[in-house]
PDB file of C-alpha atoms in Angstrom:
ATOM      1  CA  UNK A  47      24.847 -20.384 -34.839  1.00 57.00           C
ATOM      2  CA  UNK A  48      22.697 -22.884 -34.891  1.00 60.00           C
ATOM      3  CA  UNK A  49      21.582 -24.545 -38.637  1.00 64.00           C
ATOM      4  CA  UNK A  50      19.034 -26.083 -39.783  1.00 62.00           C
ATOM      5  CA  UNK A  51      18.026 -29.431 -41.456  1.00 63.00           C
ATOM      6  CA  UNK A  52      20.477 -30.868 -43.688  1.00 67.00           C
ATOM      7  CA  UNK A  53      22.859 -28.121 -43.473  1.00 72.00           C
ATOM      8  CA  UNK A  54      26.043 -30.678 -44.015  1.00 78.00           C
ATOM      9  CA  UNK A  55      26.301 -31.932 -47.711  1.00 79.00           C
ATOM     10  CA  UNK A  56      29.126 -33.883 -49.147  1.00 83.00           C
ATOM     11  CA  UNK A  57      30.747 -33.153 -52.296  1.00 79.00           C
ATOM     12  CA  UNK A  58      31.343 -35.812 -54.595  1.00 85.00           C
ATOM     13  CA  UNK A  59      32.189 -39.476 -54.045  1.00 86.00           C
ATOM     14  CA  UNK A  60      35.845 -39.752 -53.346  1.00 89.00           C
ATOM     15  CA  UNK A  61      35.648 -35.879 -51.943  1.00 91.00           C
ATOM     16  CA  UNK A  62      36.805 -34.508 -48.703  1.00 94.00           C
ATOM     17  CA  UNK A  63      35.294 -31.877 -48.519  1.00 94.00           C
ATOM     18  CA  UNK A  64      32.185 -30.812 -46.946  1.00 92.00           C
ATOM     19  CA  UNK A  65      30.058 -27.574 -47.522  1.00 90.00           C
ATOM     20  CA  UNK A  66      28.080 -25.997 -44.798  1.00 88.00           C
ATOM     21  CA  UNK A  67      24.915 -23.791 -45.136  1.00 85.00           C
ATOM     22  CA  UNK A  68      23.647 -21.777 -42.878  1.00 82.00           C
ATOM     23  CA  UNK A  69      20.512 -20.051 -42.572  1.00 81.00           C
ATOM     24  CA  UNK A  70      21.996 -16.636 -42.982  1.00 84.00           C
ATOM     25  CA  UNK A  71      24.781 -14.778 -45.037  1.00 87.00           C
ATOM     26  CA  UNK A  72      27.642 -16.345 -42.338  1.00 84.00           C
ATOM     27  CA  UNK A  73      30.862 -13.362 -42.647  1.00 85.00           C
ATOM     28  CA  UNK A  74      33.118 -16.223 -42.591  1.00 86.00           C
ATOM     29  CA  UNK A  75      36.438 -15.930 -44.900  1.00 88.00           C
ATOM     30  CA  UNK A  76      38.860 -18.353 -45.944  1.00 91.00           C
ATOM     31  CA  UNK A  77      41.350 -19.306 -43.405  1.00 89.00           C
ATOM     32  CA  UNK A  78      39.153 -18.705 -40.850  1.00 88.00           C
ATOM     33  CA  UNK A  79      38.739 -21.069 -37.909  1.00 87.00           C
ATOM     34  CA  UNK A  80      35.355 -22.860 -37.795  1.00 86.00           C
ATOM     35  CA  UNK A  81      34.132 -25.147 -35.062  1.00 84.00           C
ATOM     36  CA  UNK A  82      31.658 -27.660 -35.841  1.00 84.00           C
ATOM     37  CA  UNK A  83      29.696 -29.754 -32.826  1.00 80.00           C
ATOM     38  CA  UNK A  84      26.818 -31.386 -31.844  1.00 79.00           C
ATOM     39  CA  UNK A  85      27.206 -34.221 -35.020  1.00 82.00           C
ATOM     40  CA  UNK A  86      26.221 -37.297 -33.560  1.00 80.00           C
ATOM     41  CA  UNK A  87      26.000 -39.577 -36.793  1.00 83.00           C
ATOM     42  CA  UNK A  88      28.696 -40.352 -39.328  1.00 87.00           C
ATOM     43  CA  UNK A  89      27.408 -38.139 -42.986  1.00 87.00           C
ATOM     44  CA  UNK A  90      28.248 -40.222 -45.996  1.00 89.00           C
ATOM     45  CA  UNK A  91      30.719 -42.000 -44.184  1.00 90.00           C
ATOM     46  CA  UNK A  92      32.710 -39.108 -42.512  1.00 91.00           C
ATOM     47  CA  UNK A  93      32.490 -40.285 -39.065  1.00 92.00           C
ATOM     48  CA  UNK A  94      31.167 -37.511 -35.978  1.00 89.00           C
ATOM     49  CA  UNK A  95      34.302 -37.797 -34.560  1.00 92.00           C
ATOM     50  CA  UNK A  96      36.026 -35.898 -37.231  1.00 93.00           C
ATOM     51  CA  UNK A  97      33.389 -33.348 -37.905  1.00 89.00           C
ATOM     52  CA  UNK A  98      32.816 -32.192 -34.354  1.00 88.00           C
ATOM     53  CA  UNK A  99      36.241 -30.281 -34.347  1.00 89.00           C
ATOM     54  CA  UNK A 100      37.686 -27.005 -35.461  1.00 89.00           C
ATOM     55  CA  UNK A 101      39.060 -26.468 -38.716  1.00 91.00           C
ATOM     56  CA  UNK A 102      39.737 -24.177 -41.585  1.00 92.00           C
ATOM     57  CA  UNK A 103      37.278 -22.585 -43.936  1.00 92.00           C
ATOM     58  CA  UNK A 104      38.632 -23.730 -47.452  1.00 95.00           C
ATOM     59  CA  UNK A 105      36.865 -21.729 -49.363  1.00 96.00           C
ATOM     60  CA  UNK A 106      33.211 -19.344 -49.358  1.00 95.00           C
ATOM     61  CA  UNK A 107      31.419 -20.587 -52.859  1.00 95.00           C
ATOM     62  CA  UNK A 108      28.656 -17.766 -51.300  1.00 95.00           C
ATOM     63  CA  UNK A 109      27.044 -15.507 -48.511  1.00 93.00           C
ATOM     64  CA  UNK A 110      25.753 -18.548 -47.273  1.00 90.00           C
ATOM     65  CA  UNK A 111      27.910 -21.589 -47.443  1.00 90.00           C
ATOM     66  CA  UNK A 112      31.811 -22.137 -46.449  1.00 92.00           C
ATOM     67  CA  UNK A 113      33.779 -25.600 -47.552  1.00 94.00           C
ATOM     68  CA  UNK A 114      35.771 -27.098 -44.840  1.00 93.00           C
ATOM     69  CA  UNK A 115      38.585 -30.481 -45.625  1.00 95.00           C
ATOM     70  CA  UNK A 116      38.213 -34.147 -43.922  1.00 95.00           C
ATOM     71  CA  UNK A 117      40.801 -36.529 -43.441  1.00 95.00           C
ATOM     72  CA  UNK A 118      38.023 -39.027 -45.249  1.00 95.00           C
ATOM     73  CA  UNK A 119      36.273 -39.564 -48.128  1.00 94.00           C
ATOM     74  CA  UNK A 120      32.999 -39.633 -48.760  1.00 92.00           C
ATOM     75  CA  UNK A 121      31.692 -42.600 -50.235  1.00 91.00           C
ATOM     76  CA  UNK A 122      28.147 -41.066 -52.335  1.00 88.00           C
ATOM     77  CA  UNK A 123      28.630 -37.567 -52.420  1.00 84.00           C
ATOM     78  CA  UNK A 124      25.845 -35.129 -52.519  1.00 78.00           C
ATOM     79  CA  UNK A 125      24.536 -36.267 -49.131  1.00 75.00           C
ATOM     80  CA  UNK A 126      23.095 -34.197 -46.544  1.00 71.00           C
ATOM     81  CA  UNK A 127      22.824 -35.136 -43.004  1.00 64.00           C
ATOM     82  CA  UNK A 128      19.217 -34.743 -41.863  1.00 48.00           C
ATOM     83  CA  UNK A 129      17.073 -33.193 -38.792  1.00 46.00           C
ATOM     84  CA  UNK A 130      20.814 -32.459 -36.998  1.00 47.00           C
ATOM     85  CA  UNK A 131      21.666 -29.150 -35.499  1.00 51.00           C
ATOM     86  CA  UNK A 132      25.135 -27.885 -35.418  1.00 51.00           C
ATOM     87  CA  UNK A 133      26.933 -24.550 -33.817  1.00 55.00           C
ATOM     88  CA  UNK A 134      29.216 -22.729 -35.744  1.00 57.00           C
ATOM     89  CA  UNK A 135      31.829 -20.464 -34.032  1.00 61.00           C
ATOM     90  CA  UNK A 136      34.243 -18.693 -36.191  1.00 60.00           C
ATOM     91  CA  UNK A 137      37.748 -17.380 -35.134  1.00 62.00           C
ATOM     92  CA  UNK A 138      39.960 -15.023 -37.135  1.00 62.00           C
ATOM     93  CA  UNK A 139      42.992 -16.232 -35.376  1.00 59.00           C
ATOM     94  CA  UNK A 140      43.514 -19.806 -32.969  1.00 56.00           C
ATOM     95  CA  UNK A 141      45.141 -19.322 -30.043  1.00 54.00           C
TER      96      UNK A 141
END
């Protein structure tokens, strides 16, 4: 799934949670794997290399958002990455 502008947002300063907004209903559930790729710069101090990988979906706040956890904390919080596109693929198990 290709996402539009500002799809990945840090939650708060010091948080290791990122929220991803999809352009439509995603159908994801907590525990599924999601692959994020094509992030070319850090987001709020979190390196692109840490975001560009498989993640387990932590929570699903709405039908168009889900959260993932990363290792590094955000610097400022509420920072969204602008004008990049991300590819998301959901997997119910990781083979």
